[in-house]
Amino acid sequence: MELEALTKHLSYGRLAIACCALAVVCSTAAIAARYRSSRHAPPRHEHTHPVPYPNLELPLQVSGSQYEPLAWANVSGWSDDDHLAAYKAFRTSCKPIAAQQGAPTESKALGSSLRDPCRIAKGLDLGSGAKAKEFFEQNFVPLRISRLGEEAGFVTGYYEPVLDGSRIQTDVYNVPVYRRPSNLFVRGKTQASVGLPNSGPVYRKIGRRKLVPYYDRGQIEDGAIAGRGLEIAWLKSQTDLLFAQIQGSARIKFEDGTTLRINYDAHNGYPYTPVGRVLIDRGIIPKDQMSMQKIREWMEQNPDGAKELRRQNRAYVFFREVPLSDKDEAVGAQGVPLTPGRSIAVDKALHVYGTPFFIAGELPIESEQSKTPFHRLMIAQDTGSAIVGPARADLYFGAGADAGKVSGRLRHNMQFVMLVPKGLDPVARGHKLPIPDERPSAKIAKLFPQTDPPKDKPAAKSADVPTATVARAGSKDAANSAAKGAAAKDAAPATPPATTPVAEAAPVAEPVPLPVARPDIPQPEKRRTRRTRHHRDQ
């Protein structure tokens, strides 16, 4: 019996020790879990409140713009255009659009919505203007668009110059056309990148780490990068080079009859300054007579002044050779050949390449004084550093001297109608937006007047002086006496002028003052406990 009792006693002891060990393990795990959760728990003062309205996207957002939905019948000159020519240019833009996959890299108003009409156009080989017109009306909705606060947009023109040149430097051809230098650096881009951005900072790399701003036009003209083997070709004058840089592309004809095609590849990081604006500001050429031909004539007649004028525009463009024949048109920023009379350059920060724009108004197409009606559907396929704004476009007119004459005299206000795919119809999407709460009735507004917070002014101490109030616009009961009570409000006299004090004014509900700041109460200092390790004697 004593042996059995001793055995039970030992078993109970072992059980008690096991329970104690289990309790220690559980408490340790709980403390550790509490410590981990306290490290990642959000601050207690942050409270989330329910949003009164659902978080819905606005119908269409183009920064700095205003737009108005139209019916096709209200688009002036829409029926007079050659829609088949516009449709062919649109299908050209659809090739790179259809090749895109996933979400666009940059968030813009139209996003990837052009993929749907491009998918439809891929299977339609239309042969008549009526069918093309029907295609646009069935797949797009028209929006009149302009800069915020303005009624119309603004257009200029551009073309591809044809210049005489040489592959080697001579006494006649001594102005170099440079390719992109190897020490030109743009963040996020490599030397293998084709067509660097035409805006933003550009640096010159010194050594491995040091970056400084790149050379400006004056430094490059003075030979800052000469002798490095960067010359693509040689031209007759700096004026020819300047106009090629303004247009972004050129055809250089050599004496052996061959032609070299060059296109924009990079710039030196300085903002573009129009030399025509400088001549206007100086009073040299009147604004109403300004054109590219006038600029060229003045620069040829004033070589010293032309040098100083060029350097007012510190921006400088570098080119690359492109494998195009004489029959091929220049390639725009979208990567597709431009169509004379149908391609436009737009602000790429706001618009998506391939977007159709119907531009209407009068332009001096036939002569400088003519007002030729212009109602034409154009396709956004290019961009330019000077093309900024939601209703700003550069119209492409082709290559050669004749195209240069037409484009050189365009500086006109025009109406812009942007064609938006029906999937982004702002009218249909606008119906889904919540309607704001109704304004309170006049009776409720009188019972609960909205008062401004009191300003820091000394209050009247004399009890004999009645409080004066100022009548608000639209208030009819500002002259009621407090002694007459609420029952006399209906028979109140007319409101006195706002600047006239009232002898007996109705009491105005004073705003509830904020609670007094809580006094600082010293917090007891937390006791610091020293953690010690208990080593078990061996």
XYZ file of C-alpha atoms in Angstrom:
538
model
C 0.000 0.000 0.000
C 2.802 2.395 0.831
C 4.441 1.595 -2.525
C 1.192 2.274 -4.393
C 0.698 5.588 -2.590
C 4.245 6.628 -3.373
C 3.713 5.832 -7.055
C 0.538 7.902 -7.213
C 2.285 10.760 -5.475
C 5.088 10.716 -8.036
C 2.657 10.601 -10.982
C 0.748 13.601 -9.616
C 3.967 15.483 -9.252
C 4.975 14.787 -12.822
C 1.527 15.895 -14.022
C 1.816 19.145 -12.081
C 5.261 19.828 -13.542
C 3.954 19.177 -17.088
C 1.023 21.541 -16.534
C 3.315 24.266 -15.282
C 5.599 23.848 -18.279
C 2.603 24.016 -20.646
C 1.349 27.195 -18.970
C 4.759 28.821 -19.330
C 4.902 27.934 -23.034
C 1.384 29.273 -23.699
C 2.014 32.535 -21.838
C 5.282 33.045 -23.718
C 3.554 32.469 -27.063
C 0.770 34.886 -26.129
C 3.247 37.596 -25.171
C 5.170 37.108 -28.407
C 1.985 37.265 -30.492
C 0.867 40.417 -28.684
C 4.266 41.994 -29.317
C 4.142 41.164 -33.036
C 0.616 42.506 -33.442
C 1.492 45.709 -31.595
C 4.361 46.347 -34.005
C 2.117 46.182 -37.087
C -1.119 47.530 -35.637
C -2.347 50.839 -37.139
C -2.391 53.916 -34.915
C -5.469 54.069 -32.745
C -6.290 57.638 -33.739
C -6.924 56.663 -37.379
C -10.603 55.937 -37.945
C -12.180 55.131 -41.265
C -15.511 56.737 -42.011
C -17.912 55.483 -44.659
C -17.825 57.476 -47.900
C -21.246 59.053 -48.572
C -21.009 58.431 -52.338
C -19.547 55.515 -54.294
C -16.028 56.087 -55.603
C -16.831 56.317 -59.324
C -14.556 57.592 -62.069
C -15.514 60.798 -63.817
C -16.811 60.308 -67.381
C -13.696 61.680 -69.115
C -10.722 63.566 -67.719
C -8.424 65.594 -69.977
C -6.253 67.877 -67.877
C -6.927 71.592 -68.345
C -9.780 71.081 -70.811
C -13.486 71.645 -71.201
C -15.631 69.562 -73.510
C -19.192 69.448 -74.742
C -20.951 66.391 -76.210
C -22.423 66.997 -79.660
C -24.753 65.300 -82.085
C -23.277 64.452 -85.476
C -25.760 66.812 -87.112
C -24.283 69.684 -85.060
C -20.678 69.081 -86.141
C -20.159 71.895 -88.641
C -18.784 70.674 -91.984
C -18.812 66.994 -91.018
C -20.630 65.889 -94.178
C -18.273 67.840 -96.476
C -15.114 65.869 -95.670
C -13.478 62.957 -97.484
C -14.017 60.347 -94.783
C -12.376 57.574 -96.803
C -8.996 59.362 -96.700
C -9.352 59.796 -92.945
C -10.330 56.132 -92.572
C -7.171 54.996 -94.370
C -5.006 57.126 -92.069
C -6.864 55.750 -89.060
C -6.228 52.158 -90.154
C -2.530 52.989 -90.415
C -2.561 54.018 -86.750
C -4.474 50.878 -85.799
C -1.519 48.598 -86.585
C 0.576 49.537 -83.514
C -2.580 49.947 -81.417
C -3.674 46.372 -82.170
C -0.181 45.110 -81.310
C -0.355 46.576 -77.792
C -1.106 44.199 -74.957
C -2.094 44.878 -71.379
C -2.737 48.242 -69.812
C -1.087 51.340 -71.325
C 2.120 52.512 -69.679
C 0.766 56.041 -69.208
C -2.672 56.896 -67.853
C -4.539 59.078 -70.355
C -8.175 59.911 -70.936
C -8.793 57.420 -73.767
C -6.485 54.743 -72.369
C -6.787 51.575 -74.446
C -10.327 52.315 -75.679
C -9.173 52.720 -79.312
C -8.544 48.975 -79.517
C -12.249 48.259 -80.027
C -12.781 50.467 -83.128
C -9.364 49.347 -84.452
C -10.429 45.738 -84.107
C -13.544 46.505 -86.141
C -11.595 48.485 -88.770
C -9.172 45.606 -89.250
C -11.931 43.511 -90.807
C -13.406 46.337 -92.909
C -11.793 47.162 -96.248
C -14.050 50.080 -97.095
C -14.098 51.585 -100.572
C -16.445 54.571 -100.319
C -16.617 57.751 -98.298
C -20.198 57.028 -97.219
C -19.171 53.721 -95.641
C -16.223 55.373 -93.914
C -18.469 58.136 -92.576
C -20.853 55.497 -91.256
C -17.963 53.690 -89.549
C -16.942 56.755 -87.568
C -20.524 57.609 -86.614
C -21.229 54.079 -85.382
C -18.052 53.673 -83.318
C -17.356 57.170 -81.965
C -19.116 60.049 -80.247
C -18.096 63.689 -80.963
C -16.934 66.058 -78.212
C -16.121 69.698 -78.812
C -12.951 70.282 -76.785
C -10.864 73.330 -75.936
C -8.570 74.645 -73.274
C -10.345 75.615 -70.070
C -11.826 79.095 -70.469
C -11.247 79.292 -74.225
C -13.724 78.814 -77.064
C -11.400 77.428 -79.747
C -8.151 75.571 -80.246
C -4.996 76.615 -82.049
C -3.208 75.086 -85.042
C 0.124 75.503 -86.784
C 1.652 73.571 -89.676
C 4.781 71.547 -90.304
C 6.422 69.749 -93.193
C 9.558 67.813 -94.159
C 12.278 70.100 -95.587
C 14.258 69.036 -98.645
C 17.813 70.358 -98.253
C 20.978 70.247 -100.330
C 23.890 68.591 -98.586
C 27.098 66.622 -98.787
C 28.451 63.473 -97.183
C 31.814 65.179 -96.542
C 32.758 68.652 -95.377
C 33.550 71.190 -98.105
C 33.857 74.951 -98.380
C 30.159 75.154 -99.335
C 28.813 72.474 -97.036
C 30.369 73.107 -93.637
C 27.485 72.871 -91.126
C 27.399 69.418 -89.471
C 24.250 67.390 -88.821
C 25.011 65.517 -85.595
C 23.799 62.142 -84.410
C 23.187 61.549 -80.707
C 26.441 61.768 -78.683
C 27.465 58.859 -76.481
C 27.876 61.099 -73.411
C 24.249 62.300 -73.578
C 22.318 60.769 -70.702
C 18.570 60.615 -69.951
C 17.361 58.951 -66.766
C 15.592 55.668 -67.440
C 16.990 55.394 -70.984
C 20.039 53.720 -72.500
C 22.064 54.398 -75.620
C 20.179 51.558 -77.286
C 16.860 53.436 -76.897
C 15.493 54.773 -80.177
C 13.997 58.240 -80.078
C 14.598 59.719 -76.625
C 11.900 61.987 -75.114
C 11.671 65.454 -76.648
C 11.262 67.138 -73.249
C 12.676 66.809 -69.782
C 16.171 67.008 -68.305
C 19.180 65.770 -70.271
C 22.638 65.388 -68.790
C 26.225 65.114 -69.874
C 28.048 62.293 -68.207
C 31.513 63.071 -66.860
C 33.324 59.996 -65.678
C 31.133 57.351 -64.091
C 28.908 59.323 -61.742
C 29.032 63.076 -62.309
C 26.107 64.529 -64.301
C 25.900 68.124 -65.553
C 23.475 69.829 -67.985
C 24.292 69.156 -71.614
C 25.758 71.750 -73.955
C 23.322 74.350 -75.298
C 22.997 75.490 -78.922
C 25.655 78.180 -78.688
C 28.239 75.796 -77.227
C 27.518 73.138 -79.842
C 27.738 75.652 -82.711
C 31.086 76.775 -81.287
C 32.434 73.210 -81.582
C 31.809 71.598 -78.179
C 31.251 68.145 -79.753
C 33.168 68.587 -83.016
C 35.710 66.006 -84.104
C 34.033 63.000 -82.460
C 32.777 61.361 -85.628
C 29.154 62.300 -84.949
C 28.565 63.994 -88.325
C 25.831 62.361 -90.434
C 26.025 64.903 -93.254
C 26.902 68.539 -93.953
C 24.584 71.406 -94.907
C 25.071 74.869 -96.385
C 23.903 76.998 -93.463
C 22.862 76.962 -89.826
C 19.469 78.249 -90.973
C 18.864 75.033 -92.931
C 19.807 73.007 -89.872
C 17.570 75.094 -87.601
C 14.534 74.518 -89.827
C 15.256 70.786 -90.003
C 15.401 70.699 -86.186
C 12.140 72.628 -85.866
C 10.356 70.206 -88.215
C 11.938 67.101 -86.673
C 12.883 65.440 -89.969
C 14.417 66.275 -93.355
C 15.503 64.912 -96.719
C 19.104 65.687 -97.657
C 19.836 65.531 -101.384
C 23.423 64.866 -102.408
C 25.131 65.899 -105.647
C 25.170 62.298 -106.902
C 21.350 62.223 -106.877
C 20.901 60.092 -103.765
C 18.805 61.144 -100.793
C 19.421 60.688 -97.077
C 16.436 60.642 -94.717
C 16.987 61.834 -91.149
C 14.602 61.887 -88.217
C 14.527 63.165 -84.634
C 16.497 61.074 -82.148
C 17.267 63.224 -79.073
C 17.560 66.782 -77.759
C 19.890 68.539 -75.349
C 17.370 69.183 -72.561
C 16.669 72.904 -72.988
C 13.133 74.228 -73.609
C 12.261 75.253 -77.149
C 12.089 79.020 -77.756
C 10.358 80.038 -81.017
C 12.588 82.422 -82.934
C 9.487 83.910 -84.568
C 8.211 85.024 -81.180
C 11.534 86.771 -80.505
C 11.235 88.685 -83.794
C 7.667 89.691 -82.937
C 8.601 90.852 -79.423
C 11.446 92.940 -80.843
C 9.133 94.542 -83.403
C 11.141 93.258 -86.353
C 8.296 91.342 -88.018
C 4.611 92.138 -87.268
C 2.602 89.303 -85.790
C 0.076 89.283 -88.638
C 2.912 88.872 -91.181
C 4.880 86.186 -89.344
C 5.736 83.039 -91.310
C 8.669 80.680 -91.808
C 9.483 82.392 -95.090
C 9.729 85.758 -93.328
C 12.050 84.279 -90.721
C 14.290 82.709 -93.372
C 14.441 85.917 -95.403
C 15.404 88.001 -92.375
C 18.085 85.526 -91.246
C 19.635 85.394 -94.726
C 19.747 89.205 -94.902
C 21.164 89.564 -91.362
C 23.779 86.837 -90.771
C 25.137 88.393 -87.560
C 21.658 88.934 -86.167
C 20.704 85.415 -87.246
C 23.505 83.950 -85.131
C 22.330 85.834 -82.051
C 18.699 84.956 -82.813
C 19.423 81.223 -83.096
C 21.125 81.231 -79.721
C 17.996 82.603 -78.095
C 16.694 79.070 -78.695
C 19.098 77.016 -76.582
C 17.403 73.751 -77.594
C 19.304 71.528 -80.019
C 18.112 68.385 -81.835
C 20.162 65.325 -82.772
C 19.139 63.088 -85.683
C 19.362 59.492 -86.806
C 19.337 58.010 -90.294
C 16.133 56.226 -91.326
C 15.894 53.694 -94.184
C 13.238 55.442 -96.294
C 13.098 56.047 -100.020
C 12.048 59.254 -101.773
C 8.530 57.896 -102.151
C 8.059 57.165 -98.453
C 6.583 59.722 -96.108
C 8.218 60.748 -92.854
C 7.571 58.578 -89.810
C 5.850 60.195 -86.839
C 6.255 59.583 -83.138
C 3.668 56.792 -83.258
C 6.033 54.859 -85.533
C 3.827 54.941 -88.641
C 4.261 56.921 -91.899
C 2.514 60.285 -91.825
C -0.255 61.132 -94.287
C -0.090 64.662 -95.762
C -3.249 66.565 -94.964
C -4.472 63.911 -92.494
C -1.769 63.534 -89.822
C -1.396 65.892 -86.887
C 1.004 66.269 -83.993
C -0.649 66.558 -80.566
C 0.322 66.799 -76.913
C 1.339 63.227 -76.097
C 0.981 63.914 -72.362
C -2.802 64.266 -72.836
C -3.797 62.362 -75.965
C -3.406 58.855 -77.336
C -1.877 58.290 -80.763
C -4.542 57.264 -83.242
C -7.258 59.545 -81.840
C -9.355 61.206 -84.586
C -9.848 64.990 -84.365
C -12.232 66.900 -86.620
C -10.751 70.378 -87.130
C -12.927 73.091 -88.638
C -12.410 76.740 -89.571
C -10.672 78.850 -92.208
C -6.972 78.663 -93.141
C -4.736 80.497 -95.664
C -4.152 77.404 -97.798
C -4.204 78.963 -101.276
C -2.394 82.203 -100.379
C -1.427 84.324 -97.388
C -4.655 86.346 -97.581
C -7.037 83.546 -98.515
C -9.597 82.104 -96.115
C -9.984 78.575 -97.402
C -12.703 76.556 -95.609
C -11.043 73.715 -93.732
C -13.270 70.913 -92.400
C -11.165 67.806 -92.085
C -10.906 64.684 -89.940
C -7.275 64.320 -88.824
C -5.494 61.494 -86.993
C -3.045 62.065 -84.116
C 0.191 60.346 -85.186
C 2.991 62.655 -84.070
C 4.058 65.046 -81.313
C 6.299 68.035 -80.719
C 7.817 69.865 -77.760
C 5.911 73.060 -78.654
C 2.558 71.262 -78.992
C 1.041 71.678 -75.536
C -2.642 71.662 -74.563
C -5.853 69.698 -75.142
C -6.837 71.569 -78.351
C -3.426 72.204 -79.913
C -2.318 70.561 -83.162
C 0.391 70.782 -85.802
C -0.971 69.901 -89.261
C 1.351 67.878 -91.514
C 1.399 68.934 -95.187
C 4.089 66.682 -96.695
C 7.591 67.392 -98.031
C 9.091 70.118 -100.190
C 8.970 73.858 -100.693
C 5.240 74.068 -101.491
C 4.322 72.216 -98.302
C 6.676 74.530 -96.438
C 4.939 77.639 -97.759
C 1.502 76.429 -96.661
C 2.564 75.192 -93.233
C 4.744 78.235 -92.600
C 1.829 80.682 -92.568
C -0.504 78.754 -90.246
C -1.111 80.272 -86.810
C -4.882 80.199 -86.472
C -7.691 79.464 -84.050
C -9.832 76.493 -85.058
C -12.658 74.412 -83.647
C -11.641 70.976 -82.317
C -13.981 68.008 -82.094
C -12.425 64.921 -80.557
C -13.885 61.553 -81.535
C -14.183 59.344 -78.456
C -14.869 55.592 -78.717
C -18.401 54.750 -77.666
C -17.070 52.660 -74.807
C -16.065 55.944 -73.141
C -19.214 57.907 -73.968
C -19.185 60.595 -71.239
C -22.951 61.141 -71.471
C -23.762 57.490 -70.813
C -21.156 57.230 -68.066
C -22.303 60.494 -66.524
C -25.749 59.031 -65.827
C -24.109 56.636 -63.349
C -22.639 59.410 -61.218
C -24.529 60.120 -57.957
C -26.612 63.287 -57.714
C -25.690 65.657 -54.845
C -28.174 66.128 -51.999
C -30.856 68.751 -52.503
C -30.390 72.156 -50.944
C -32.369 72.680 -47.742
C -35.591 74.648 -47.950
C -35.799 78.306 -46.955
C -37.715 77.413 -43.771
C -35.033 74.996 -42.635
C -32.344 77.523 -43.509
C -34.031 80.103 -41.233
C -34.360 77.711 -38.337
C -30.722 76.664 -38.601
C -28.779 79.709 -39.834
C -25.182 79.248 -40.930
C -23.085 81.734 -38.978
C -19.474 82.601 -39.473
C -17.087 81.934 -36.568
C -16.554 84.946 -34.297
C -13.475 87.054 -34.905
C -11.120 88.220 -32.193
C -12.892 91.483 -31.346
C -13.744 92.926 -27.897
C -17.361 92.275 -26.998
C -19.723 95.081 -25.857
C -19.777 95.229 -22.037
C -22.724 97.630 -21.587
C -26.022 95.842 -21.099
C -27.929 98.976 -22.167
C -26.574 98.832 -25.714
C -28.601 96.346 -27.830
C -26.746 93.936 -30.068
C -26.715 94.989 -33.736
C -26.802 92.484 -36.557
C -26.098 92.757 -40.252
C -28.743 91.517 -42.680
C -27.617 88.733 -45.040
C -28.565 88.672 -48.681
C -31.941 87.030 -49.106
C -32.916 87.238 -45.391
C -36.344 88.713 -44.640
C -36.410 88.533 -40.804
C -33.242 90.365 -39.820
C -35.137 93.276 -38.160
C -37.412 91.249 -35.859
C -37.261 91.994 -32.157
C -36.398 89.234 -29.717
C -39.145 90.466 -27.397
C -41.869 89.749 -29.974
C -40.973 86.058 -29.982
C -41.217 83.501 -32.725
C -44.942 84.151 -33.289
C -44.261 87.639 -34.684
C -41.813 86.523 -37.367
C -44.438 86.370 -40.114
C -45.281 90.070 -39.604
C -41.704 91.296 -39.646
C -40.845 94.569 -41.422
C -38.647 94.747 -44.518
C -34.936 94.159 -44.190
C -32.872 97.352 -43.741
C -29.706 97.940 -45.761
C -26.762 95.800 -44.796
C -24.736 98.788 -43.584
C -27.502 100.201 -41.324
C -27.471 99.017 -37.680
C -30.748 97.634 -36.366
C -32.144 99.004 -33.115
C -33.830 95.793 -31.988
C -32.163 92.773 -33.505
C -33.211 89.178 -33.265
C -30.791 87.018 -31.324
C -28.540 84.964 -33.558
C -27.545 81.485 -32.543
C -23.973 81.662 -31.408
C -21.589 78.953 -32.534
C -20.757 76.370 -29.939
C -17.290 77.128 -28.561
C -14.626 74.475 -28.726
C -13.805 72.715 -25.455
C -10.966 74.120 -23.443
C -7.685 72.421 -24.087
C -7.021 69.641 -21.648
C -4.289 70.596 -19.157
C -1.047 68.757 -19.388
C -1.007 66.066 -16.735
C 2.410 64.661 -15.980
C 2.523 61.013 -16.797
C 4.099 58.671 -14.298
C 7.477 57.527 -15.406
C 7.474 53.970 -16.525
C 9.519 51.651 -14.458
C 12.253 49.967 -16.323
C 12.693 46.340 -15.499
C 15.992 44.705 -15.978
C 15.894 41.443 -17.775
C 18.209 38.832 -16.343
C 18.968 35.386 -17.395
C 18.846 32.679 -14.815
C 21.504 30.104 -15.378
C 20.963 26.764 -13.930
C 23.825 25.475 -11.905
C 25.366 22.502 -13.507
